[in-house]
């Protein structure tokens, strides 16, 4: 009987009672003969038993359903309920309670599962709803929500790390290229400056040599001037001497006159030959004096002529020396002319190289400004909402960043004539457009959405691509300007 | 299981629903759906939320 259902057991008891009644009534009939009352009781007892069997079946029917329902619950299915509860007896209340319990269970598990699934998909706003649940169920979901908060935190951190890692990678590789470009610029600037230094050193040496040469020329010129003084002195001496010659010539003239007179006197005296001999002796004496005077005059002239020869020889020497000095000076001056031409060439080359170095320096500076702008964009991603200054800094458009301002002013003055200058604007504008797009994407929930992350990354890739063109244009701009200036 | 909505949320959504209905009435039967959908979409774009997010936040 232990395996029998509750219903069968109750039925067995009922029918046992009916059978006992039947035996009692039959015994009474056999003892006292036909008795209609007893017969009626017998019929009523059987009828009551049938009625009771019917009722019990109806009352116990929900238990069978409860039984099936709890089997479902055991299997983890909470969807079914007991319906059509007709009685408010213990079984009826049990049914209601089971239904309520299932409501709680189902809401609990369904909400927990949904919230968890949504969190895994990154929808961190979807928490479980503890309201409407009771006691342990409510506490369970509240704990679950705390767990979900932690999951959200971890997930956000994970996504953040993912984005930052990828962005960092993109940044590092490009930053290296950018820096290499700047390094290249600086090396070129260095080479140019080295050349400028060598030119300047050579020019200084040349200048020193030239200074020596000029000193030499000055010495020669001083010498020449001294010699000219000598010549002038010589000329003055000659002048003096020539006066002496004049005097000597006058003396000779006087002698000639005297000789004439003596000849006349001799003629007269010869005519008066009477007192021969006496007068003639006087004439002879005068003629002797005359001959002495004539001798001294000719001696004096001879001396003068000797000094003339000395003076002339000195002047000849001076003029020879002057000619030689003049020719040496001319050589030296010719040499200096060559040096000056070399100076001019060096100075021109120095200016060219210095200009080139300055242009390259400009280009490099502009590139650094641009790289800093990009680094700020990366920092805006890194720091997120903690520090808005980077975000503000990269919000400027391509006319108002440092490169943009340079482009409109100094850049236009220096490089406005090159084609690359014109071509620079488009990729530069593109860099700003892409960075601004990235800023918008930063607000679209990249912590939970891989697609948004991908979009951010793509914007930065585009930024880098455009930026590479900016760098290239700046380089080309410098080269083009050098070519134009030849 | 049914839960009781918060009175404030009901008020907010009733207001939104009223403006949407108003827009539908003004746009006429053909453009009605588009007009009211636009109001909802604009609200979502402005808040930067999905529909689920909005409903849960109210």
Tab-separated table of N, CA and C in Angstrom, chain A residues 239-253 304:
chain	number	residue	atom	x	y	z
A	239	UNK	N	119.336	121.021	-59.732
A	239	UNK	CA	118.953	122.406	-59.975
A	239	UNK	C	120.039	123.359	-59.436
A	240	UNK	N	120.438	123.052	-58.171
A	240	UNK	CA	121.506	123.858	-57.568
A	240	UNK	C	122.761	123.835	-58.441
A	241	UNK	N	123.114	122.614	-58.812
A	241	UNK	CA	124.344	122.439	-59.606
A	241	UNK	C	124.242	123.208	-60.911
A	242	UNK	N	123.093	123.195	-61.501
A	242	UNK	CA	122.959	123.842	-62.814
A	242	UNK	C	123.206	125.352	-62.679
A	243	UNK	N	122.847	125.927	-61.470
A	243	UNK	CA	123.132	127.349	-61.244
A	243	UNK	C	124.651	127.599	-61.191
A	244	UNK	N	125.275	126.592	-60.518
A	244	UNK	CA	126.738	126.699	-60.466
A	244	UNK	C	127.329	126.654	-61.860
A	245	UNK	N	126.795	125.774	-62.716
A	245	UNK	CA	127.276	125.673	-64.103
A	245	UNK	C	127.082	127.010	-64.802
A	246	UNK	N	125.914	127.631	-64.538
A	246	UNK	CA	125.633	128.922	-65.150
A	246	UNK	C	126.728	129.928	-64.767
A	247	UNK	N	127.014	129.867	-63.421
A	247	UNK	CA	128.062	130.778	-62.957
A	247	UNK	C	129.384	130.496	-63.679
A	248	UNK	N	129.715	129.190	-63.777
A	248	UNK	CA	130.967	128.786	-64.435
A	248	UNK	C	130.980	129.242	-65.881
A	249	UNK	N	129.787	129.099	-66.505
A	249	UNK	CA	129.689	129.505	-67.917
A	249	UNK	C	129.917	131.030	-68.020
A	250	UNK	N	129.324	131.775	-67.043
A	250	UNK	CA	129.519	133.236	-67.049
A	250	UNK	C	131.006	133.579	-66.908
A	251	UNK	N	131.669	132.780	-65.995
A	251	UNK	CA	133.107	132.986	-65.784
A	251	UNK	C	133.886	132.782	-67.078
A	252	UNK	N	133.541	131.682	-67.737
A	252	UNK	CA	134.224	131.357	-69.007
A	252	UNK	C	133.975	132.480	-70.022
A	253	UNK	N	132.708	133.003	-69.992
A	253	UNK	CA	132.364	134.101	-70.902
A	253	UNK	C	133.272	135.322	-70.609
A	304	UNK	N	131.224	119.502	-61.397
A	304	UNK	CA	129.749	119.541	-61.481
A	304	UNK	C	129.216	118.372	-62.304
